[in-house]
mmCIF file of C-alpha atoms in Angstrom:
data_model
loop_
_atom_site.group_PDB
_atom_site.id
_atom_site.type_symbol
_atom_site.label_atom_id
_atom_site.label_comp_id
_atom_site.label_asym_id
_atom_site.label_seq_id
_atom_site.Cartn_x
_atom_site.Cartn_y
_atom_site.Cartn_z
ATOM 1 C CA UNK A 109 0.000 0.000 0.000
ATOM 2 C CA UNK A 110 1.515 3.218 -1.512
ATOM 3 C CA UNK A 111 2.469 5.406 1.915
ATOM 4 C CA UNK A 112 0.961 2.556 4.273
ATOM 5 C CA UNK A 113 3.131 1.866 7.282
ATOM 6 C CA UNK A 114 5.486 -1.326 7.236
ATOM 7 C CA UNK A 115 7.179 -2.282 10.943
ATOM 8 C CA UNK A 116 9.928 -4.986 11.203
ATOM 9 C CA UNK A 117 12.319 -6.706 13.546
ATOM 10 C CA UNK A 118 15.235 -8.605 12.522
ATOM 11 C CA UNK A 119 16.855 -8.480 15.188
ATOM 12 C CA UNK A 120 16.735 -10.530 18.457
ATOM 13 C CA UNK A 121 17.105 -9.657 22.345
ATOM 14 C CA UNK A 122 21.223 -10.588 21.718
ATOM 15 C CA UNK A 123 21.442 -8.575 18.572
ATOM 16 C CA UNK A 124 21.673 -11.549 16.220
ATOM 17 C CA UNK A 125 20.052 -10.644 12.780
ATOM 18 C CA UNK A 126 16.790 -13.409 12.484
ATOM 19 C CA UNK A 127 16.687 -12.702 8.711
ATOM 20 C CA UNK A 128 19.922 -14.001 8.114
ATOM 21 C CA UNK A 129 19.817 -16.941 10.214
ATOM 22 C CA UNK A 130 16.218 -17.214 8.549
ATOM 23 C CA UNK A 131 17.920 -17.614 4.634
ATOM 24 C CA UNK A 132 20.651 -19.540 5.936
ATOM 25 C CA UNK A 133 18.315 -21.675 7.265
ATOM 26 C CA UNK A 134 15.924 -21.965 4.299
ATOM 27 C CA UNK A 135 18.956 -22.028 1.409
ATOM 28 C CA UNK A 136 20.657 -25.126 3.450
ATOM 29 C CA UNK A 137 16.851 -26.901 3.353
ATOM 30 C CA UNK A 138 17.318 -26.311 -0.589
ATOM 31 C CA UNK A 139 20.139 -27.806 -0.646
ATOM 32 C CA UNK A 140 19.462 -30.793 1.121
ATOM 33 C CA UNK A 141 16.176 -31.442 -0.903
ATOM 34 C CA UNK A 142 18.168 -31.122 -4.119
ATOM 35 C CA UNK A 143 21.104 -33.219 -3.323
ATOM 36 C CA UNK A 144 20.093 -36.122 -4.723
ATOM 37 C CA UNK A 145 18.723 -34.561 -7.917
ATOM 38 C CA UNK A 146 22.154 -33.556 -8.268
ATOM 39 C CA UNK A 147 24.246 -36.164 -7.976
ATOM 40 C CA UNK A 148 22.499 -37.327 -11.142
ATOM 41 C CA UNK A 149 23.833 -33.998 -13.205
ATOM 42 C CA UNK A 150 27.085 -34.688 -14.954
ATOM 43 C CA UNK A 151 29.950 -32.874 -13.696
ATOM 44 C CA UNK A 152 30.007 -29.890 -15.554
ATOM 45 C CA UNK A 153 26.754 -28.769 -15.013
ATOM 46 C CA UNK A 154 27.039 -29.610 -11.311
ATOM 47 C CA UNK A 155 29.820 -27.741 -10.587
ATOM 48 C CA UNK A 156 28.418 -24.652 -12.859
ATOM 49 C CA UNK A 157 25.442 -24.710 -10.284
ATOM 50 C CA UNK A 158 27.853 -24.489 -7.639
ATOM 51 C CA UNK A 159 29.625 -21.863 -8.707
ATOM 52 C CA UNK A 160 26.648 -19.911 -9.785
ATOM 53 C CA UNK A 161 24.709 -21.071 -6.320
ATOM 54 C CA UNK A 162 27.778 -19.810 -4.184
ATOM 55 C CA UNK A 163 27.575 -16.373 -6.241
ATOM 56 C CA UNK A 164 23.646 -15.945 -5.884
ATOM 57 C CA UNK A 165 23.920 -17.151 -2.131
ATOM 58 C CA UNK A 166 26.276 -14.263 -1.715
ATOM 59 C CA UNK A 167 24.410 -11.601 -3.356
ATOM 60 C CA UNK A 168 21.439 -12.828 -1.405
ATOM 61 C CA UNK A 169 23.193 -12.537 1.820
ATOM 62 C CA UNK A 170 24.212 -8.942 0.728
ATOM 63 C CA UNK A 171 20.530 -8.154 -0.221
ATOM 64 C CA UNK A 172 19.548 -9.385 3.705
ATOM 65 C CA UNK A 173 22.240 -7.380 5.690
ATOM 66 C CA UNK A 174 21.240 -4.289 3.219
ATOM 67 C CA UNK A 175 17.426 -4.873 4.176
ATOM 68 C CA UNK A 176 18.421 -5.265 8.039
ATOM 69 C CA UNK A 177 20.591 -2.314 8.042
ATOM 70 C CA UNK A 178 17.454 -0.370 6.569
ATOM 71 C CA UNK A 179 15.311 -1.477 9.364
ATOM 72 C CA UNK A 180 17.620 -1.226 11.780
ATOM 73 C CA UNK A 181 18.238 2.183 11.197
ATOM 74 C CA UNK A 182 14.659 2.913 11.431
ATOM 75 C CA UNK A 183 13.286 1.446 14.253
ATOM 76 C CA UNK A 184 11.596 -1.061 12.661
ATOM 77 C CA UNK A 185 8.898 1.446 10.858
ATOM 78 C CA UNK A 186 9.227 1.780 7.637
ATOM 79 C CA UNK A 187 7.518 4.980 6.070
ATOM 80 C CA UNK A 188 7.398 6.070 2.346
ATOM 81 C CA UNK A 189 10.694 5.908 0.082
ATOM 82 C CA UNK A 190 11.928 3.760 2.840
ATOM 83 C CA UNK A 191 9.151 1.356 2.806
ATOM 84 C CA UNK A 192 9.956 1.200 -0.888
ATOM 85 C CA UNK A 193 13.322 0.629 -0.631
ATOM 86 C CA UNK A 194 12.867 -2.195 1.782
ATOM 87 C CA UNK A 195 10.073 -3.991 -0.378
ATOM 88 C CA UNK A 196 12.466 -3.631 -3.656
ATOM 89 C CA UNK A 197 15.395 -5.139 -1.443
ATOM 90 C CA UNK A 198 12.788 -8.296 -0.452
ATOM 91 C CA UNK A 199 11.710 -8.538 -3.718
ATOM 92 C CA UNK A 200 14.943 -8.599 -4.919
ATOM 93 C CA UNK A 201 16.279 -11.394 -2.364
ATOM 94 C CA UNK A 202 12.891 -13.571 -2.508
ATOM 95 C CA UNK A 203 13.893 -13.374 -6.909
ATOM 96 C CA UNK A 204 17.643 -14.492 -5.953
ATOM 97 C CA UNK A 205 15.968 -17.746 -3.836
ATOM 98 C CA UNK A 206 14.380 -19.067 -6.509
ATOM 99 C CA UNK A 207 16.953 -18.812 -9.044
ATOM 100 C CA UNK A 208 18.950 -20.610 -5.835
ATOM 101 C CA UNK A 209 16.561 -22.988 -5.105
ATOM 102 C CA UNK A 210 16.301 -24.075 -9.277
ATOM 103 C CA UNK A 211 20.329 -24.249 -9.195
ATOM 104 C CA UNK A 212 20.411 -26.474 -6.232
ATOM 105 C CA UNK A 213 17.305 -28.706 -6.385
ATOM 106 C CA UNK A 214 18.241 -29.661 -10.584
ATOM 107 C CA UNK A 215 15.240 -27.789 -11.854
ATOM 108 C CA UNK A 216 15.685 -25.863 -14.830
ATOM 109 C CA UNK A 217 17.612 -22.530 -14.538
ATOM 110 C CA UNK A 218 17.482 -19.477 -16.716
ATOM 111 C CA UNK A 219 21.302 -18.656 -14.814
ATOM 112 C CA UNK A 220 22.876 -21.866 -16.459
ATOM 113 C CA UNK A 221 21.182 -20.648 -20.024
ATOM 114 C CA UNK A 222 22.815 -17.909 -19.963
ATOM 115 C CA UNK A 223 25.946 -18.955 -18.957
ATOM 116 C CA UNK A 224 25.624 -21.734 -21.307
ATOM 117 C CA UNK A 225 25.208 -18.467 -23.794
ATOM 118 C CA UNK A 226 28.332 -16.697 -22.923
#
């Protein structure tokens, strides 16, 4: 909602950022599920995935400590261009997970086309 109020905490009582923990938690889950599609890729492919899962991972952690700093910052209450700027950074990160999740489970992934294009 266009100027609505949005309040978060990512952080708990010991000042240990729940949203990362949170993606950590759900991108090793991925991985686990997908292991044994996986192990039936061919060696190439697999460890393109990898190296393309390890570099989506990492912009995905960048995306969550950029999104906690934002609410951090502001208390939690996110108001106007911040709001925005919060929900772009989310949308962002929840895009990056399923691009992960497709690299690590064996699905289909527009990443490997493209690299498979370069």
């Amino acid at each position: 909602k266009p100027g609505g109020h949005l309040q978060l905490s990512f952080v708990d009582d010991g000042g240990n950022s729940n949203a990362r923990k949170s993606q950590e938690c759900k991108m090793e889950m991925s991985s686990i599920a997908g292991a044994d599609a996986i192990a039936k890729i061919n060696l190439e492919e697999r460890t393109k995935r990898a190296m393309l899962a390890e570099a989506v991972e990492d912009r995905i952690f960048e995306l969550v400590d950029e999104l906690d700093e934002v609410v951090t910052v502001n208390d939690g209450f996110l108001v106007g261009d911040v709001r925005e700027e919060a929900v772009e950074l989310a949308k962002q990160a929840k895009a990056l997970q399923l691009q992960y999740d497709d690299l690590v489970s064996g699905s289909p992934s527009t990443l490997i086309d493209v690299e498979d294009n370069l």
